[in-house]
XYZ file of C-alpha atoms in Angstrom:
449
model
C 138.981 71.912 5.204
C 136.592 72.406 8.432
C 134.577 75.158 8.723
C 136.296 76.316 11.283
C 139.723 76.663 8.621
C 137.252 79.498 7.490
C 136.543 81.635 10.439
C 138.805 84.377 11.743
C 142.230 83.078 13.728
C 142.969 85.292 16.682
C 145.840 87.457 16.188
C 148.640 87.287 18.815
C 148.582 90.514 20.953
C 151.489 93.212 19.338
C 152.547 96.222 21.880
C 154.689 98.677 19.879
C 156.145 99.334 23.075
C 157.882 96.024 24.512
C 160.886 96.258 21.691
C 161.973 99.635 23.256
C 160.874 98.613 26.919
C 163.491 95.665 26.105
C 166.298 97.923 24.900
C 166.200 100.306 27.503
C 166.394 97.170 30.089
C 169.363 95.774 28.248
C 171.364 99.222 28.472
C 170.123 99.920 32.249
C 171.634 96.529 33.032
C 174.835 96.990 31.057
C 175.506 100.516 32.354
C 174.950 98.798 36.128
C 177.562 95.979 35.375
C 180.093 98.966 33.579
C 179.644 100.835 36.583
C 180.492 97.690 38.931
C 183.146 97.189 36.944
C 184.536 100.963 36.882
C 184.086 101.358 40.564
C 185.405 97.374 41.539
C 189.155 98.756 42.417
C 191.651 101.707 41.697
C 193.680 99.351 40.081
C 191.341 97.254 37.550
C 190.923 100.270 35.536
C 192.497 103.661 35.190
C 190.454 106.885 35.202
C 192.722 109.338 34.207
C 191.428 111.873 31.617
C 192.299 110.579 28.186
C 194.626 112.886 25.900
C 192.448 115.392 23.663
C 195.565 113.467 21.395
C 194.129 110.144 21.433
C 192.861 108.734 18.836
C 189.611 106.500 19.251
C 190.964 103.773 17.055
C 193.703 102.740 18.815
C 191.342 102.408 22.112
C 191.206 99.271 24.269
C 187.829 97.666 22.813
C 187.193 98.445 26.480
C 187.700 102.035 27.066
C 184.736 103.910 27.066
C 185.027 106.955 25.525
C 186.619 110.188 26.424
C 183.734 112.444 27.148
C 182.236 109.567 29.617
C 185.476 109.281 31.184
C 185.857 112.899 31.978
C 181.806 112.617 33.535
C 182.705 110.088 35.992
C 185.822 112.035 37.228
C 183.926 114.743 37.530
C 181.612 112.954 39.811
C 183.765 111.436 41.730
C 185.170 114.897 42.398
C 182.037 115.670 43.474
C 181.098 112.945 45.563
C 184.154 113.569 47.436
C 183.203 117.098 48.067
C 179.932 116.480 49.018
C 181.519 113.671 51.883
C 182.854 116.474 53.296
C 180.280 118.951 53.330
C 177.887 115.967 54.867
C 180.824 115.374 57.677
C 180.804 119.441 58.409
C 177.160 119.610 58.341
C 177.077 116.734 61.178
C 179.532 118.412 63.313
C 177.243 121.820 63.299
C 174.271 119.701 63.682
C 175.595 117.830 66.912
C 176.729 121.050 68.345
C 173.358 122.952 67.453
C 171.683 120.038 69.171
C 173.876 120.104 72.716
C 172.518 124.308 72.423
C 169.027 122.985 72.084
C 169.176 120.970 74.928
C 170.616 123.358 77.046
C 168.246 125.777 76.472
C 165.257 123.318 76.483
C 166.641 122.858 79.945
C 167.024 126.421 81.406
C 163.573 127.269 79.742
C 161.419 126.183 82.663
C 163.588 127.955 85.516
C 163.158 131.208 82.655
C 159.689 130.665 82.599
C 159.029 130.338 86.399
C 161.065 133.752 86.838
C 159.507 135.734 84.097
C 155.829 134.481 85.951
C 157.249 135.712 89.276
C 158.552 138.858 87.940
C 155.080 139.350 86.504
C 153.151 138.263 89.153
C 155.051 140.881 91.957
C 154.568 143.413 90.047
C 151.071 142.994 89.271
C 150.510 141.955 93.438
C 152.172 145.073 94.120
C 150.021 147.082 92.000
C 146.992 145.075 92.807
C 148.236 145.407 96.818
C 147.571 149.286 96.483
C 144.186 149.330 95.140
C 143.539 146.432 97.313
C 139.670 147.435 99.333
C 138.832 150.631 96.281
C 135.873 150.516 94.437
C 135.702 147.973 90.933
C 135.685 151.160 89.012
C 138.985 152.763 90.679
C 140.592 149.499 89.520
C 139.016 149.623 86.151
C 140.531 152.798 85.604
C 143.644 152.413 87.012
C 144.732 148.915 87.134
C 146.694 146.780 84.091
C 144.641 145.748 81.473
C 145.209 142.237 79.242
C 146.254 143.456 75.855
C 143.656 141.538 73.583
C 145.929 140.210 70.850
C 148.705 139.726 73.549
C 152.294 140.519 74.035
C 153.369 143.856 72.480
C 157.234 144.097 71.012
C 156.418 147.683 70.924
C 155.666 148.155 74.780
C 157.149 145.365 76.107
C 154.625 143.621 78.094
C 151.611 141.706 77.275
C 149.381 144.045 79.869
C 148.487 148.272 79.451
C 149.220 150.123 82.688
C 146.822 153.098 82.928
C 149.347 156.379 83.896
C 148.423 157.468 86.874
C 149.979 160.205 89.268
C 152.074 158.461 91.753
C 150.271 160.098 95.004
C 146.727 159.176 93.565
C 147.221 155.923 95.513
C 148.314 158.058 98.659
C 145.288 159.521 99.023
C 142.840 156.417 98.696
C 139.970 158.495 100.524
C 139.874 161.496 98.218
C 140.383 158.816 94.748
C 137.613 157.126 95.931
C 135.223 160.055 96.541
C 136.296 161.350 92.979
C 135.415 158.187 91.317
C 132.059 158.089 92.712
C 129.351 158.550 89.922
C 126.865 156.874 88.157
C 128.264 155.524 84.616
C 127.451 156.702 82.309
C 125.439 159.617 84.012
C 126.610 163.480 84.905
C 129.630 163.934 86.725
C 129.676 165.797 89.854
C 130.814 169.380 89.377
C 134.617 168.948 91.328
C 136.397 170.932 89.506
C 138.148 172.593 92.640
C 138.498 168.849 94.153
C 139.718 167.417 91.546
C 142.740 170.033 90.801
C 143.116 169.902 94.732
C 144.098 166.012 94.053
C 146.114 167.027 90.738
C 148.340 169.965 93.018
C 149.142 166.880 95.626
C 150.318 164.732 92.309
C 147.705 162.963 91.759
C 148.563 164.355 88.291
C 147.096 162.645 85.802
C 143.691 162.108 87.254
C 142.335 158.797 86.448
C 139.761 158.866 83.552
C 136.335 158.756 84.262
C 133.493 157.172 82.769
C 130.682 160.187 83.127
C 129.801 163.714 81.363
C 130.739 167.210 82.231
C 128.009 169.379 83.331
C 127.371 171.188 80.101
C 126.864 175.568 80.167
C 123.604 176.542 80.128
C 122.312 178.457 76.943
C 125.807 177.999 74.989
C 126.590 179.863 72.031
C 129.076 179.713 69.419
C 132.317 181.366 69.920
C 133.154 184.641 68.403
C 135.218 183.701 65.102
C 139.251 184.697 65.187
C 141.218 187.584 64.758
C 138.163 189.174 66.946
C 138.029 186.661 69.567
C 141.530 187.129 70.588
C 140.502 190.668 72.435
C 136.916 190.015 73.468
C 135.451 189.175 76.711
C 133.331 185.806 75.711
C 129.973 185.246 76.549
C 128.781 184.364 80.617
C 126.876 180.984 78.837
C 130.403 179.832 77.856
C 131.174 178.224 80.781
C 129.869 176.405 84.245
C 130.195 179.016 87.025
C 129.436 176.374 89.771
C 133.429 175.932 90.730
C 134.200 179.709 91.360
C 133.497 181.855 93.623
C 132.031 184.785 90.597
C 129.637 183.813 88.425
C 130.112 185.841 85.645
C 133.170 187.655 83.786
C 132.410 191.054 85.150
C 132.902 190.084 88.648
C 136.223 188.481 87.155
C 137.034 191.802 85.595
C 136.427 194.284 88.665
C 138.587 191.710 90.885
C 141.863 194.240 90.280
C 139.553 197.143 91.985
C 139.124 194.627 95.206
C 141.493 194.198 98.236
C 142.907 191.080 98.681
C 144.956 188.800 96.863
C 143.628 186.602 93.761
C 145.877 184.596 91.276
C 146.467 186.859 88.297
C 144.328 189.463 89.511
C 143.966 191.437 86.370
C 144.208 189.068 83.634
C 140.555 188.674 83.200
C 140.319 192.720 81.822
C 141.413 192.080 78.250
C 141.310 195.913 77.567
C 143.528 196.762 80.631
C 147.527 196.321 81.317
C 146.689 192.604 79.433
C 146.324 194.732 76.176
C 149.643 196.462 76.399
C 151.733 193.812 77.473
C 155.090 192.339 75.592
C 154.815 195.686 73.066
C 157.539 197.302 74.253
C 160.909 196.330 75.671
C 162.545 198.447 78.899
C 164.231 197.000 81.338
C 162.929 193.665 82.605
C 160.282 193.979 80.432
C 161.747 192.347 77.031
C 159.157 193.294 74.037
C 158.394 189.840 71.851
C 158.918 191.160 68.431
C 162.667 192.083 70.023
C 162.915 188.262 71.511
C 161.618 187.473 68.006
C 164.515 189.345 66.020
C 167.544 186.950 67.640
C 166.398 184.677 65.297
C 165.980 184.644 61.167
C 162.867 185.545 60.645
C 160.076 182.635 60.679
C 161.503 180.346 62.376
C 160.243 180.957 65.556
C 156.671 179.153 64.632
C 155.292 177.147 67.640
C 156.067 177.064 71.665
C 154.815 177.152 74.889
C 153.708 179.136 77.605
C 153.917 177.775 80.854
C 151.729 179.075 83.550
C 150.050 181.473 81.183
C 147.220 182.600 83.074
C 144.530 183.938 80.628
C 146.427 183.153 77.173
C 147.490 186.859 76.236
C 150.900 186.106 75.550
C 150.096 183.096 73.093
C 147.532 186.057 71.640
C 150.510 188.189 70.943
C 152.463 185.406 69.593
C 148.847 184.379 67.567
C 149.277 187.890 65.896
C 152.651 186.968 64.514
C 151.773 183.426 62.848
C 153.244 182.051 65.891
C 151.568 179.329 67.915
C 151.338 179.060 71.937
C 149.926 176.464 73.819
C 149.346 177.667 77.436
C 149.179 175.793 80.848
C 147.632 177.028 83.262
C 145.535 176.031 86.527
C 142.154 177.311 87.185
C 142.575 179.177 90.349
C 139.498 179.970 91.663
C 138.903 181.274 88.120
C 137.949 179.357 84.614
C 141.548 180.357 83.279
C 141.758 176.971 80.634
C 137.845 177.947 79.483
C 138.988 181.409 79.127
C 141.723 180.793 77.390
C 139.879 178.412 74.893
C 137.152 181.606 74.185
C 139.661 183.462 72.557
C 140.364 180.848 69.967
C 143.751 179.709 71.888
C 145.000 176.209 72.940
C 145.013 175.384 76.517
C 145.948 172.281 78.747
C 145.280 171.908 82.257
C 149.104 171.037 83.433
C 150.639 171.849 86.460
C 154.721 172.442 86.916
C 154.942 168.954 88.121
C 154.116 167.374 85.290
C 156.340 165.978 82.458
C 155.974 168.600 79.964
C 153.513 166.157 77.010
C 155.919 166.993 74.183
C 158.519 165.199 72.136
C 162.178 166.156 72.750
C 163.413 168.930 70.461
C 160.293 170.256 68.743
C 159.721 173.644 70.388
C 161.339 176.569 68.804
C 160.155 178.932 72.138
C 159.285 178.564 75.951
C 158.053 181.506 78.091
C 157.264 181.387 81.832
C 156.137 184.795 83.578
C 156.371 184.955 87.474
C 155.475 180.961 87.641
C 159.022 179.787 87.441
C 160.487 181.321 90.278
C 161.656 180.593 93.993
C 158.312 179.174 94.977
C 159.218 175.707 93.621
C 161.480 173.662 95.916
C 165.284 173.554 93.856
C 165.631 170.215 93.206
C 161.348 169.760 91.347
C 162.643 173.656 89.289
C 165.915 171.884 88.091
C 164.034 168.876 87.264
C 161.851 171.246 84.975
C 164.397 173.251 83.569
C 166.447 170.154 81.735
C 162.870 169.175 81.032
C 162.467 172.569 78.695
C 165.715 171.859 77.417
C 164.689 168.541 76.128
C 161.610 169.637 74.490
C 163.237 172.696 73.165
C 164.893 172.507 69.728
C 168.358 173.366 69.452
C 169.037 177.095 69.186
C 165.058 177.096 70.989
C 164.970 180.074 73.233
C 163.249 179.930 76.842
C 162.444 183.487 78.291
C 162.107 183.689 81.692
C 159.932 186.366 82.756
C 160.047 188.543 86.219
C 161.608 185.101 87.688
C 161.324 186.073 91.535
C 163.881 185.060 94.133
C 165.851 187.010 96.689
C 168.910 188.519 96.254
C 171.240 185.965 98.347
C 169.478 183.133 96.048
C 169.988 184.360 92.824
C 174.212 183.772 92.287
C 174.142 181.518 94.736
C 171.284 178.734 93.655
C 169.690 179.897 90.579
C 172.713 181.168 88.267
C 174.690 177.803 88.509
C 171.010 176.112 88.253
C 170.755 177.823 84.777
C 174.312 177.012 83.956
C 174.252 173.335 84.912
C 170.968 172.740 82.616
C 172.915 173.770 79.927
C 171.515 177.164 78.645
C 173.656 180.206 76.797
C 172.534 183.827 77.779
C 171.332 185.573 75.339
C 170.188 188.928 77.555
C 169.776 188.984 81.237
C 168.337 191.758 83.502
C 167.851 192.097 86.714
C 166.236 194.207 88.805
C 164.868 195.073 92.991
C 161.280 194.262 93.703
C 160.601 197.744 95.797
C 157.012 197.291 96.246
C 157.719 195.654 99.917
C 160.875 198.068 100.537
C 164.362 197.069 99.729
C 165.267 195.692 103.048
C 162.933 192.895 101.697
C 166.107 191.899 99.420
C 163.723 191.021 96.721
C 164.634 190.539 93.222
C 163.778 189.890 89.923
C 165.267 188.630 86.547
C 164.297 188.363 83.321
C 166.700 185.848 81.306
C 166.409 184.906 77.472
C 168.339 181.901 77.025
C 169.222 179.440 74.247
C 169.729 175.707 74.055
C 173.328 175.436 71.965
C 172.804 174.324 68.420
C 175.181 171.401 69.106
């Protein structure tokens, strides 16, 4: 023996795994030539179910068994069914495609028209404004929407609303536009609601401060401030022609006419008003009892002058908002004082309310023959659609003369759609009765359905 008989002898390498990497080779490549041999011809082998009656022993050496039998019919089924499906899905996809293609090829001409559409309306809008100051078109042109096209409005731009006539008057826009960002605005209160009566209605916003009262004070705290005259420092007296609320007060002593000469005199005919119920006169808590109780709760009051009807209404848990115009008088600031809700509206205007919420509408000596027909009919259907159903609207004192009121204002009031509810009406004698001067005093309901 060498020495080297005595060292060591490397070991051939063993993996534990080859045997079973081996088997699973031999049955992958047997299954492959079964399946070659299955699939070789309808008529080399038959792959009907086998009877549940057979007995495995007197099986073809062959035949696999049963259970793999009924596997590949199964598959086969669905290998059939799955052809068919593929050949369905292809039709659908070829015809989806042709749709695609159509459409890929209209887009550009849909495109170009949308852009056109876009662009004449904006050159139209931009045509009008066309030589106005940069702030006039700040505040009243279209605006980019920052995160882009809205579902919700429709557009991809915000449109400033603007009363139509604003742009009719470019001289008178521009002059109330003028100010210094930022700074005090000029005290135009009279100009400004000149522009709103020719419907420039809304006024464009503005980017300055109200002059502020001198020396204001708190108001007086409710029930008490419904009946008191507020302080003079509650408002700026620049716009009007008195500077203080006496000179408002002693107005009904003067000749001459004034808009709602004594409304300003809380303590005269304003306190006595809507408490009792004669003749044209209808009393509120009467109006109030044609309905169940409470459920009369919030209205309007249009023209209102100095709020006393939404104080009455205030005194029964009912609340007003008023309109009203500041007529050479601070009518919306007086109104305020007394712990009321005001908004500076005239009758042209869209009534600002969703259709019907109101349970009540009232309108003393505003609504009346003044208005041309077709802007009053416009505004009746517009109470109606703000007005709830079974909503009243009391017309009060409406003035007209007497040939006008069967012949224009009676089928006006029918064709809006309003039931009678009580209806008086009486001759204005004050100018004699060959005047032919009349008025009526209507409560009306919109129809529950």
């Amino acid at each position: 023996m060498g020495a080297e008989d005595y060292l060591p002898k490397k070991q051939p390498h063993y993996n534990p795994n080859t045997r079973y990497k081996f088997k699973m080779l031999v049955l992958v490549i047997l299954t492959n030539l079964l399946t070659m041999y299955i699939f070789a011809g309808p008529s080399s082998f038959n792959l009907h179910p086998i009877s549940k009656y057979t007995q495995h022993l007197s099986l073809p050496l062959w035949e696999p068994p049963s259970a793999l039998l009924h596997e590949l019919n199964a598959t086969q089924r669905e290998l059939t069914r799955s052809r068919s499906e593929i050949e369905e899905l292809t039709q659908q996809l070829k015809f989806t495609n042709l749709i695609v293609k159509a459409l890929a090829t209209d887009l550009p001409r849909l495109q170009n028209s949308v852009s056109a559409n876009r662009i004449t309306s904006n050159s139209s809008i931009l045509d009008h404004i066309n030589g106005l100051s940069h702030e006039i078109k700040l505040a009243i042109g279209p605006h980019k929407l920052p995160l882009g096209y809205s579902p919700r409005m429709g557009s991809d731009e915000l449109f400033p609303p603007v009363g139509g006539a604003c742009l009719k008057y470019k001289d008178e826009l521009a002059q109330y536009m003028a100010y210094t960002i930022g700074g005090e605005c000029l005290v135009d209160d009279v100009f400004a609601q000149q522009l709103m009566l020719k419907g420039c209605e809304p006024l464009p916003r503005r980017r300055c401060h109200p002059k502020a009262p001198a020396k204001y004070v708190n108001p007086m705290p409710l029930p008490g401030s419904l009946w008191a005259t507020p302080p003079d420092t509650s408002i700026v007296w620049d716009p009007y022609t008195c500077k203080n609320y006496k000179c408002l007060i002693d107005r009904k002593n003067k000749p001459g006419y004034y808009d709602c000469k004594d409304c300003f005199d809380l303590q005269g005919r304003e306190k006595a008003r809507w408490l009792f119920d004669k003749g044209l006169d209808f009393g509120i808590d009467q109006v109030l009892s044609t309905k169940p109780r409470g459920t009369i709760r919030i209205g309007l009051d249009i023209g209102g002058g100095t709020g006393t009807f939404a104080a009455r209404m205030k005194e029964r848990n009912v609340t007003i908002i008023t309109t009203s115009m500041n007529l050479d008088g601070p009518f919306n600031s007086f109104i305020s004082s007394r712990g009321l809700l005001s908004m500076h509206l005239s009758i042209s205007q869209r009534l600002p309310f969703f259709e019907n919420t109101l349970d009540i509408v009232h309108s003393m000596h505003v609504l009346s023959n003044w208005i041309p027909d077709m802007v009053l009919e416009f505004t009746l259907y517009d109470i109606y659609r703000v007005l709830r159903p079974g909503g009243l609207l009391w017309l009060d004192h409406f003035f007209c003369l007497g040939h006008q009121l069967n012949t224009t204002y009676v089928p006006m009031l029918n064709r809006a759609g309003f039931k009678r509810l009580r209806w008086n009406a009486g001759l204005k004698l004050d100018r004699g009765a060959d005047k032919n001067e009349w008025y009526f005093s209507a409560l009306l309901e919109k129809p529950m359905s």
